[in-house]
Amino acid sequence: MPSPTADNLASRLRQMRQLSRAQRAMPDGSARELVVVAFAVPVVTMLVSAVVVLTVLLSAGSGLDGLATAVGAIWLAVHQVPLTMSGVTVGVLPLLPTIAVAAGTARMAASASGPERPASELVAVVFSAMGGPLLMTALSLAVVMDGSSVFPLQSPAALTAFGYTAGIHAAAATLGIVWQRRHECYERFGITPAVRRGVRLGGFAVTALLTCAAALVVIRMVMRWGIVGDLIGGGSDFDGYLGLTALSVLYLPNAVIGAAAVLVGSDVHVGGATVDLLDVHGGPVPPLPVLGVLPEDGAGMLGILGFVIPASIALLVAWRCRDIDPLANVRSVAVASAVAASTMVVLCSMAGGALGEFGDVGVTLPTAGVFTLGWLAVSGMVVALVYGTLPSTRAAREMLDVDDEYFDGDDLGYEDDYLTADDDGDEHWEYDDWEHEGWEHEGWENADDGADGADGAAWSDDDPDHSHKDDEHTDDDEWAVAASADEFDVADDHESVATSDEDVEYSGDPR
């Protein structure tokens, strides 16, 4: 029969072998994950682009000479790199493929940053998410430069291409990792619940605003379906219809972001046309079907009704930010306003750009950011002021202060009473920092100074074994504690109650 010592030794050896195998497998697994993060999204994007270009070339009856150049140009366009063809620069590019690529990168980075990966290796995940796309960008630049003889496409600036590619994938990977490890980030950086609530509600405000803007675009498209249909008919054949329809779908996120900027009070300029809620200035616009949603004349005073949407969203965010603590309320409002405004500025800057002869297309960034910040900040501060002055809020705040004062730990008279076990398995009570009347911090003494012999006993530091006990008499204000391996008997008024180490009951005044 094996001894307990042999069993423990075998168990420890087994654990050491398992740990050694895990450590040997970790570098290989980590390397494979980093390779997948680096090249999964770029390879899929290149394959999809190749299929699309090949389909277009075959349907048009053209050769395959420009396949590589077209795929490289699509990769650059997906990363919002301005392209110049026949002297015409196109800087406003569809956002739908960019959003899909960024979402894929964020998903891959999040899957590679699980709880088993230490925080020191998360930087390697971010650089891997950037490394693969940067390599594809370098190859695309080389292919586009080499194929300029086939396609009238000029090679863009390398610094711009690398900067846009690195920025998109680094931001997506960072957001994916932060979302995956958000609870750890809260603890590591000491992020308060008020700040967390502000970040969450700021994202909610942008999401709600974009949802309302998307609904507005769809409604306008249905109302002006005749004009949209005429623009699609400009394709003259099935391939043209399909191409214009697909291009309009790819540009839908750009239109939704522009509509959201109009709802908060900013203006959108498309070619020679300028649109806001109150007025419209006409001008030449590109013949893209999705632009058929643009109004031909202003709504006038009826456009003021459009401000109901951002006002409602701002009031809802302000109501969700309310807190009994005024400082926490203001902090949540400030963080939500900053997050929403900065997100709107980033989205609007990506949705616009140069469009050849038509000039610039996009949103006036300062007004979009300032108006978004103003809606949320002003509404939040007003609601915080009103909520903070309500009688019920003041009463709750006063009650909270009273409760905090009443339950102050210093008023209890003792601290840190806990149950411990010695090395032999025996358990005993250990009391620290007792300051009750009749007891001293150094040890236990009888409160009756005149008692001696059987009438009184002392347990002090002079008796290290704690073996000097009073076996004959107990007072109504004393506890007699008998320790054993399994139970404790707490005596008060000559009554004994058997308890466990998790539930110790006593009666009478412990003092």
Coordinates of C-alpha atoms in Angstrom, one line a residue:
M1 CA 0.0 0.0 0.0
P2 CA 1.6 3.3 -1.0
S3 CA 2.2 5.8 1.7
P4 CA 0.7 9.3 1.7
T5 CA 4.2 10.8 1.1
A6 CA 4.6 8.7 -2.1
D7 CA 1.1 9.7 -3.3
N8 CA 2.0 13.4 -2.8
L9 CA 5.3 13.0 -4.6
A10 CA 3.7 11.3 -7.6
S11 CA 1.0 14.0 -7.8
R12 CA 3.6 16.7 -7.8
L13 CA 5.7 15.0 -10.5
R14 CA 2.5 14.7 -12.6
Q15 CA 1.7 18.4 -12.2
M16 CA 5.3 19.3 -13.1
R17 CA 5.1 17.2 -16.3
Q18 CA 1.8 18.8 -17.3
L19 CA 3.2 22.3 -16.7
S20 CA 6.3 21.5 -18.7
R21 CA 4.2 20.2 -21.7
A22 CA 2.1 23.3 -21.5
Q23 CA 5.1 25.6 -21.5
R24 CA 6.6 23.8 -24.5
A25 CA 3.3 24.0 -26.4
M26 CA 2.7 27.7 -25.6
P27 CA 5.3 29.3 -28.0
D28 CA 4.0 27.2 -30.9
G29 CA 0.4 28.0 -30.2
S30 CA 1.2 31.7 -29.7
A31 CA 3.1 31.8 -32.9
R32 CA 0.3 30.2 -34.9
E33 CA -2.2 32.7 -33.4
L34 CA -0.1 35.6 -34.3
V35 CA 0.3 34.4 -37.9
V36 CA -3.5 33.9 -38.1
V37 CA -4.1 37.4 -36.7
A38 CA -1.6 38.9 -39.2
F39 CA -2.8 37.3 -42.4
A40 CA -6.4 35.9 -42.0
V41 CA -8.1 39.2 -42.8
P42 CA -5.7 40.4 -45.6
V43 CA -5.9 37.0 -47.4
V44 CA -9.7 36.9 -47.2
T45 CA -9.9 40.5 -48.5
M46 CA -7.6 39.8 -51.4
L47 CA -9.5 36.7 -52.4
V48 CA -12.8 38.4 -52.3
S49 CA -11.4 41.3 -54.3
A50 CA -9.9 38.9 -56.9
V51 CA -13.2 37.1 -57.3
V52 CA -15.0 40.4 -57.8
V53 CA -12.5 41.8 -60.3
L54 CA -12.4 38.5 -62.2
T55 CA -16.2 38.4 -62.5
V56 CA -16.3 42.0 -63.8
L57 CA -13.5 41.3 -66.3
L58 CA -15.1 38.1 -67.6
S59 CA -18.6 39.6 -67.9
A60 CA -17.1 42.6 -69.8
G61 CA -15.2 40.2 -72.2
S62 CA -11.8 41.8 -71.2
G63 CA -8.6 40.0 -70.7
L64 CA -6.9 39.2 -67.4
D65 CA -3.9 41.5 -67.9
G66 CA -5.1 44.1 -65.4
L67 CA -6.3 41.6 -62.7
A68 CA -3.4 42.1 -60.3
T69 CA -3.5 45.9 -60.7
A70 CA -7.2 46.1 -60.0
V71 CA -6.9 43.9 -56.9
G72 CA -4.2 46.1 -55.5
A73 CA -6.2 49.2 -56.2
I74 CA -9.2 47.7 -54.4
W75 CA -7.0 46.9 -51.4
L76 CA -5.9 50.5 -51.2
A77 CA -9.4 51.8 -51.7
V78 CA -10.7 49.5 -48.8
H79 CA -8.2 51.3 -46.6
Q80 CA -9.4 54.8 -47.7
V81 CA -6.2 55.6 -49.6
P82 CA -7.1 58.3 -52.2
L83 CA -6.7 57.0 -55.8
T84 CA -5.9 59.1 -58.9
M85 CA -7.1 57.8 -62.3
S86 CA -6.6 59.8 -65.5
G87 CA -5.8 62.9 -63.5
V88 CA -9.0 62.6 -61.4
T89 CA -8.5 62.0 -57.6
V90 CA -11.2 60.1 -55.7
G91 CA -10.8 60.6 -52.0
V92 CA -14.3 59.8 -50.8
L93 CA -14.4 56.0 -50.8
P94 CA -17.1 53.6 -49.7
L95 CA -17.0 52.8 -46.0
L96 CA -18.8 49.4 -46.0
P97 CA -15.7 47.4 -47.0
T98 CA -13.6 49.3 -44.5
I99 CA -16.0 48.6 -41.7
A100 CA -16.0 44.9 -42.6
V101 CA -12.2 44.7 -42.6
A102 CA -11.9 46.6 -39.3
A103 CA -14.5 44.3 -37.7
G104 CA -12.6 41.2 -38.9
T105 CA -9.3 42.5 -37.5
A106 CA -11.0 43.4 -34.1
R107 CA -12.5 39.9 -33.9
M108 CA -9.2 38.2 -34.7
A109 CA -7.3 40.3 -32.2
A110 CA -9.9 39.7 -29.5
S111 CA -9.8 35.9 -30.0
A112 CA -6.0 35.9 -29.6
S113 CA -6.1 38.0 -26.4
G114 CA -7.9 35.6 -24.1
P115 CA -7.3 35.4 -20.4
E116 CA -4.6 32.8 -20.8
R117 CA -2.4 35.3 -22.6
P118 CA -0.4 37.7 -20.3
A119 CA -0.8 41.4 -20.8
S120 CA 2.8 41.8 -21.9
E121 CA 2.0 39.8 -25.1
L122 CA -0.9 41.9 -26.1
V123 CA 1.4 44.4 -27.8
A124 CA 2.6 41.6 -30.1
V125 CA -1.0 40.9 -31.0
V126 CA -1.5 44.5 -32.1
F127 CA 1.7 44.6 -34.1
S128 CA 0.7 41.3 -35.8
A129 CA -2.6 42.7 -36.7
M130 CA -0.7 45.6 -38.3
G131 CA 2.1 43.6 -39.9
G132 CA 0.1 41.5 -42.3
P133 CA -1.9 44.4 -43.8
L134 CA 1.2 46.6 -44.1
L135 CA 2.8 43.8 -46.1
M136 CA -0.2 43.6 -48.4
T137 CA -0.2 47.4 -48.8
A138 CA 3.5 47.3 -49.9
L139 CA 2.7 44.6 -52.4
S140 CA -0.3 46.6 -53.7
L141 CA 1.7 49.7 -54.1
A142 CA 4.3 47.8 -56.1
V143 CA 1.7 46.1 -58.3
V144 CA -0.2 49.4 -59.0
M145 CA 3.1 51.1 -59.9
D146 CA 4.0 48.3 -62.2
G147 CA 0.6 48.1 -63.8
S148 CA 0.2 51.8 -64.6
S149 CA 0.9 51.0 -68.2
V150 CA -2.3 48.8 -68.3
F151 CA -4.5 50.9 -66.1
P152 CA -4.4 54.7 -66.1
L153 CA -3.9 54.6 -62.3
Q154 CA -1.2 56.5 -60.6
S155 CA 0.5 55.1 -57.5
P156 CA -0.5 56.9 -54.4
A157 CA 1.9 58.3 -51.8
A158 CA 3.5 55.4 -49.9
L159 CA 3.5 57.3 -46.6
T160 CA -0.3 57.9 -46.9
A161 CA -1.0 54.3 -47.8
F162 CA 1.0 52.9 -44.9
G163 CA -0.4 55.4 -42.5
Y164 CA -4.0 54.7 -43.3
T165 CA -3.5 51.0 -43.3
A166 CA -1.6 51.0 -39.9
G167 CA -4.2 53.4 -38.4
I168 CA -7.3 51.3 -39.3
H169 CA -5.9 48.0 -38.2
A170 CA -4.2 49.2 -35.1
A171 CA -7.4 51.0 -33.9
A172 CA -9.5 47.9 -34.7
A173 CA -7.1 45.5 -32.9
T174 CA -6.8 47.8 -29.9
L175 CA -10.6 48.1 -29.6
G176 CA -11.0 44.3 -29.9
I177 CA -8.5 43.6 -27.2
V178 CA -9.9 46.3 -24.9
W179 CA -13.4 44.9 -25.3
Q180 CA -12.2 41.4 -24.6
R181 CA -10.2 42.4 -21.5
R182 CA -12.4 45.3 -20.4
H183 CA -12.9 44.0 -16.9
E184 CA -9.2 43.6 -16.4
C185 CA -8.7 47.2 -17.8
Y186 CA -11.2 48.5 -15.3
E187 CA -9.2 47.0 -12.4
R188 CA -5.8 47.8 -13.8
F189 CA -6.5 51.5 -14.5
G190 CA -8.9 52.1 -11.7
I191 CA -11.8 53.2 -14.0
T192 CA -14.7 54.3 -11.8
P193 CA -18.3 53.1 -12.5
A194 CA -19.2 56.7 -13.5
V195 CA -16.6 56.8 -16.2
R196 CA -17.7 53.3 -17.4
R197 CA -21.3 54.5 -17.6
G198 CA -20.2 57.6 -19.5
V199 CA -18.3 55.5 -22.1
R200 CA -21.2 53.1 -22.5
L201 CA -23.8 55.9 -22.9
G202 CA -21.6 57.8 -25.3
G203 CA -21.4 54.8 -27.6
F204 CA -25.2 54.3 -27.2
A205 CA -25.8 58.0 -28.2
V206 CA -23.8 57.5 -31.5
T207 CA -25.4 54.2 -32.2
A208 CA -28.9 55.6 -31.7
L209 CA -28.1 58.7 -33.8
L210 CA -26.8 56.5 -36.7
T211 CA -29.9 54.2 -36.4
C212 CA -32.2 57.2 -36.7
A213 CA -30.2 58.5 -39.6
A214 CA -30.3 55.1 -41.4
A215 CA -34.1 55.1 -41.0
L216 CA -34.2 58.6 -42.4
V217 CA -32.2 57.6 -45.5
V218 CA -34.4 54.6 -46.1
I219 CA -37.6 56.8 -45.8
R220 CA -36.1 59.3 -48.2
M221 CA -35.1 56.6 -50.7
V222 CA -38.7 55.3 -50.7
M223 CA -40.1 58.7 -51.1
R224 CA -37.8 59.5 -54.0
W225 CA -37.8 56.1 -55.6
G226 CA -38.6 57.6 -59.0
I227 CA -35.4 59.7 -59.0
V228 CA -33.3 56.8 -57.6
G229 CA -34.7 54.5 -60.3
D230 CA -33.8 57.0 -63.0
L231 CA -30.2 57.2 -61.7
I232 CA -30.0 53.4 -61.7
G233 CA -31.3 53.4 -65.3
G234 CA -28.3 55.4 -66.3
G235 CA -26.4 52.2 -66.4
S236 CA -28.0 51.4 -69.8
D237 CA -27.6 47.6 -69.4
F238 CA -27.8 44.9 -66.8
D239 CA -24.1 45.1 -65.9
G240 CA -24.4 48.9 -65.5
Y241 CA -27.6 48.5 -63.3
L242 CA -25.9 46.0 -61.1
G243 CA -22.7 48.0 -60.8
L244 CA -24.5 51.2 -59.8
T245 CA -26.7 49.3 -57.3
A246 CA -23.7 47.7 -55.7
L247 CA -21.8 51.0 -55.6
S248 CA -24.8 52.6 -53.9
V249 CA -24.9 49.8 -51.3
L250 CA -21.2 50.3 -50.6
Y251 CA -21.7 54.0 -50.1
L252 CA -24.7 53.6 -47.8
P253 CA -22.6 54.1 -44.5
N254 CA -21.3 57.4 -46.0
A255 CA -24.9 58.6 -46.6
V256 CA -26.0 57.5 -43.1
I257 CA -23.1 59.3 -41.4
G258 CA -23.9 62.4 -43.4
A259 CA -27.6 62.2 -42.4
A260 CA -26.5 61.9 -38.7
A261 CA -24.4 65.0 -39.0
V262 CA -27.4 66.9 -40.5
L263 CA -29.6 65.7 -37.6
V264 CA -27.3 67.2 -35.0
G265 CA -27.3 70.6 -36.9
S266 CA -24.2 70.4 -39.1
D267 CA -24.3 70.7 -42.9
V268 CA -23.3 68.3 -45.7
H269 CA -21.8 69.4 -49.0
V270 CA -21.9 67.1 -52.0
G271 CA -20.3 68.6 -55.0
G272 CA -22.0 72.0 -55.5
A273 CA -25.0 71.2 -53.2
T274 CA -25.1 72.0 -49.5
V275 CA -27.8 70.5 -47.2
D276 CA -28.9 71.1 -43.6
L277 CA -32.1 70.8 -41.7
L278 CA -33.3 74.3 -42.5
D279 CA -32.0 75.1 -46.0
V280 CA -30.7 73.5 -49.2
H281 CA -28.4 75.1 -51.8
G282 CA -28.6 73.2 -55.1
G283 CA -25.7 72.3 -57.3
P284 CA -24.3 69.6 -59.5
V285 CA -23.9 66.2 -57.8
P286 CA -22.5 62.9 -58.9
P287 CA -25.0 60.6 -60.7
L288 CA -24.9 58.0 -57.9
P289 CA -28.3 56.4 -57.1
V290 CA -27.9 56.7 -53.3
L291 CA -27.6 60.5 -53.7
G292 CA -31.1 60.6 -54.9
V293 CA -32.2 61.0 -51.3
L294 CA -30.9 64.5 -51.2
P295 CA -33.7 67.1 -51.0
E296 CA -34.1 69.7 -53.8
D297 CA -35.4 72.4 -51.5
G298 CA -35.3 73.3 -47.9
A299 CA -37.9 72.2 -45.3
G300 CA -37.9 75.7 -43.7
M301 CA -39.4 75.8 -40.2
L302 CA -40.5 72.2 -40.5
G303 CA -36.9 71.2 -40.4
I304 CA -36.8 72.2 -36.8
L305 CA -38.8 69.0 -36.1
G306 CA -35.7 67.1 -37.1
F307 CA -34.0 68.4 -33.9
V308 CA -36.4 66.3 -31.9
I309 CA -34.3 63.2 -32.6
P310 CA -31.0 64.5 -31.2
A311 CA -32.8 66.2 -28.3
S312 CA -34.6 62.9 -27.4
I313 CA -31.4 60.9 -27.6
A314 CA -29.6 63.6 -25.4
L315 CA -32.3 63.6 -22.8
L316 CA -32.3 59.8 -22.7
V317 CA -28.5 59.7 -22.2
A318 CA -28.8 62.4 -19.5
W319 CA -31.5 60.5 -17.7
R320 CA -29.4 57.4 -17.7
C321 CA -26.4 59.3 -16.4
R322 CA -28.2 60.6 -13.3
D323 CA -26.6 59.7 -9.9
I324 CA -27.2 60.7 -6.3
D325 CA -23.6 61.9 -6.2
P326 CA -23.5 65.1 -8.2
L327 CA -19.8 64.7 -9.1
A328 CA -20.4 61.2 -10.5
N329 CA -23.4 62.5 -12.5
V330 CA -21.4 65.3 -14.0
R331 CA -18.4 63.0 -14.7
S332 CA -20.7 60.5 -16.6
V333 CA -22.2 63.3 -18.7
A334 CA -18.8 64.8 -19.6
V335 CA -17.4 61.4 -20.6
A336 CA -20.5 60.5 -22.6
S337 CA -20.4 63.8 -24.5
A338 CA -16.6 63.6 -25.2
V339 CA -16.9 60.0 -26.5
A340 CA -19.9 60.7 -28.7
A341 CA -18.4 63.9 -30.1
S342 CA -15.0 62.4 -30.9
T343 CA -16.6 59.3 -32.5
M344 CA -18.7 61.6 -34.7
V345 CA -15.7 63.6 -35.8
V346 CA -13.7 60.4 -36.7
L347 CA -16.7 58.9 -38.7
C348 CA -17.4 62.1 -40.5
S349 CA -13.7 62.6 -41.5
M350 CA -13.6 59.0 -42.9
A351 CA -16.9 59.5 -44.8
G352 CA -15.7 62.5 -46.9
G353 CA -13.0 63.4 -49.3
A354 CA -12.1 64.8 -52.7
L355 CA -14.3 63.8 -55.7
G356 CA -12.5 65.1 -58.8
E357 CA -14.3 67.8 -60.6
F358 CA -17.1 68.0 -58.0
G359 CA -14.7 69.2 -55.3
D360 CA -14.9 68.0 -51.7
V361 CA -17.7 65.8 -50.4
G362 CA -18.3 65.5 -46.7
V363 CA -19.4 67.1 -43.5
T364 CA -18.2 70.3 -41.8
L365 CA -16.2 68.6 -39.0
P366 CA -16.1 71.4 -36.4
T367 CA -19.8 71.9 -36.4
A368 CA -20.5 68.1 -36.3
G369 CA -18.3 67.7 -33.2
V370 CA -19.3 70.8 -31.4
F371 CA -23.1 70.3 -31.9
T372 CA -22.9 66.6 -30.8
L373 CA -21.0 67.7 -27.7
G374 CA -23.4 70.5 -27.1
W375 CA -26.6 68.4 -27.3
L376 CA -25.3 65.8 -24.8
A377 CA -23.5 68.2 -22.4
V378 CA -26.2 70.8 -22.1
S379 CA -29.0 68.3 -21.7
G380 CA -26.9 66.2 -19.3
M381 CA -26.0 69.2 -17.1
V382 CA -29.6 70.5 -17.0
V383 CA -31.0 67.1 -16.0
A384 CA -28.2 66.7 -13.4
L385 CA -29.0 70.1 -11.9
V386 CA -32.8 69.3 -11.8
Y387 CA -32.3 65.8 -10.5
G388 CA -29.8 66.9 -7.8
T389 CA -32.2 69.5 -6.4
L390 CA -35.2 67.2 -6.1
P391 CA -36.4 66.7 -2.5
S392 CA -36.2 62.9 -3.0
T393 CA -32.6 63.1 -4.2
R394 CA -31.6 65.3 -1.3
A395 CA -33.3 63.0 1.1
A396 CA -31.6 60.0 -0.4
R397 CA -28.2 61.7 -0.2
E398 CA -28.7 62.7 3.4
M399 CA -29.8 59.2 4.3
L400 CA -26.7 57.8 2.6
D401 CA -24.5 60.1 4.7
V402 CA -26.3 59.1 7.9
D403 CA -25.9 55.4 7.0
D404 CA -22.3 55.8 6.3
E405 CA -21.7 57.6 9.7
Y406 CA -23.9 55.1 11.6
F407 CA -22.1 52.1 10.2
D408 CA -18.6 53.4 10.8
G409 CA -16.3 50.5 11.7
D410 CA -14.6 52.4 14.4
D411 CA -17.8 52.6 16.5
L412 CA -17.9 48.8 16.9
G413 CA -15.0 48.8 19.5
Y414 CA -13.1 45.9 18.0
E415 CA -11.8 44.7 14.7
D416 CA -10.4 41.7 12.9
D417 CA -11.9 38.9 15.0
Y418 CA -11.4 35.8 12.9
L419 CA -11.0 32.1 13.3
T420 CA -7.7 30.5 12.5
A421 CA -6.1 27.0 12.7
D422 CA -2.7 26.2 14.0
D423 CA -0.3 23.9 12.3
D424 CA -1.5 20.8 14.3
G425 CA -5.0 21.2 13.0
D426 CA -6.4 22.6 16.2
E427 CA -8.6 25.6 15.9
H428 CA -8.9 28.5 18.3
W429 CA -10.3 32.0 18.5
E430 CA -7.8 34.9 17.9
Y431 CA -8.8 38.4 18.9
D432 CA -6.9 41.5 17.8
D433 CA -7.2 45.1 18.9
W434 CA -9.9 44.5 21.5
E435 CA -10.6 47.7 23.4
H436 CA -13.6 46.7 25.5
E437 CA -13.9 47.8 29.1
G438 CA -12.4 45.2 31.4
W439 CA -10.0 43.7 28.7
E440 CA -6.5 44.7 27.6
H441 CA -4.9 44.4 24.2
E442 CA -2.0 42.3 25.5
G443 CA -4.1 39.4 26.8
W444 CA -7.1 38.2 28.8
E445 CA -7.5 39.3 32.4
N446 CA -10.2 39.0 35.0
A447 CA -12.1 42.2 35.5
D448 CA -12.3 41.6 39.3
D449 CA -9.0 42.6 40.7
G450 CA -9.7 41.0 44.0
A451 CA -10.4 37.5 42.7
D452 CA -7.7 34.9 43.1
G453 CA -7.4 31.1 42.9
A454 CA -10.5 29.5 41.7
D455 CA -12.3 32.9 41.5
G456 CA -10.0 34.4 38.8
A457 CA -7.4 33.6 36.3
A458 CA -5.4 35.4 33.7
W459 CA -4.3 34.4 30.1
S460 CA -1.4 36.6 29.1
D461 CA 1.6 36.6 26.9
D462 CA 3.6 35.1 29.7
D463 CA 1.8 31.8 29.0
P464 CA 2.8 31.0 25.4
D465 CA 0.9 27.7 25.3
H466 CA -2.3 29.4 26.5
S467 CA -2.8 26.5 28.8
H468 CA -3.7 28.5 32.0
K469 CA -7.5 28.5 32.0
D470 CA -10.2 28.9 34.7
D471 CA -11.8 25.5 35.1
E472 CA -14.0 26.2 38.1
H473 CA -15.9 29.5 37.6
T474 CA -17.2 31.7 34.8
D475 CA -18.8 35.1 35.1
D476 CA -21.9 36.2 33.2
D477 CA -19.7 38.6 31.2
E478 CA -17.0 36.1 30.2
W479 CA -16.6 33.5 27.4
A480 CA -15.1 30.1 27.9
V481 CA -13.7 28.8 24.7
A482 CA -12.8 25.2 24.4
A483 CA -10.9 24.3 21.2
S484 CA -11.1 21.0 19.4
A485 CA -10.4 19.8 15.8
D486 CA -14.1 19.7 14.8
E487 CA -16.3 22.0 17.1
F488 CA -16.4 24.8 19.5
D489 CA -18.4 25.2 22.7
V490 CA -19.2 28.8 23.6
A491 CA -20.4 29.0 27.2
D492 CA -22.5 31.8 28.6
D493 CA -24.5 31.6 31.8
H494 CA -23.4 27.9 32.1
E495 CA -25.0 27.0 28.7
S496 CA -23.1 25.3 25.9
V497 CA -23.9 25.5 22.2
A498 CA -22.1 23.3 19.7
T499 CA -21.2 25.2 16.5
S500 CA -19.1 24.8 13.4
D501 CA -16.2 27.0 12.2
E502 CA -18.6 28.9 9.9
D503 CA -21.4 29.7 12.3
V504 CA -20.6 30.7 15.9
E505 CA -23.5 31.8 18.0
Y506 CA -23.5 33.3 21.4
S507 CA -25.9 35.0 23.7
G508 CA -25.4 37.8 26.2
D509 CA -23.2 40.8 26.1
P510 CA -19.7 40.0 24.8
R511 CA -18.2 42.7 26.9

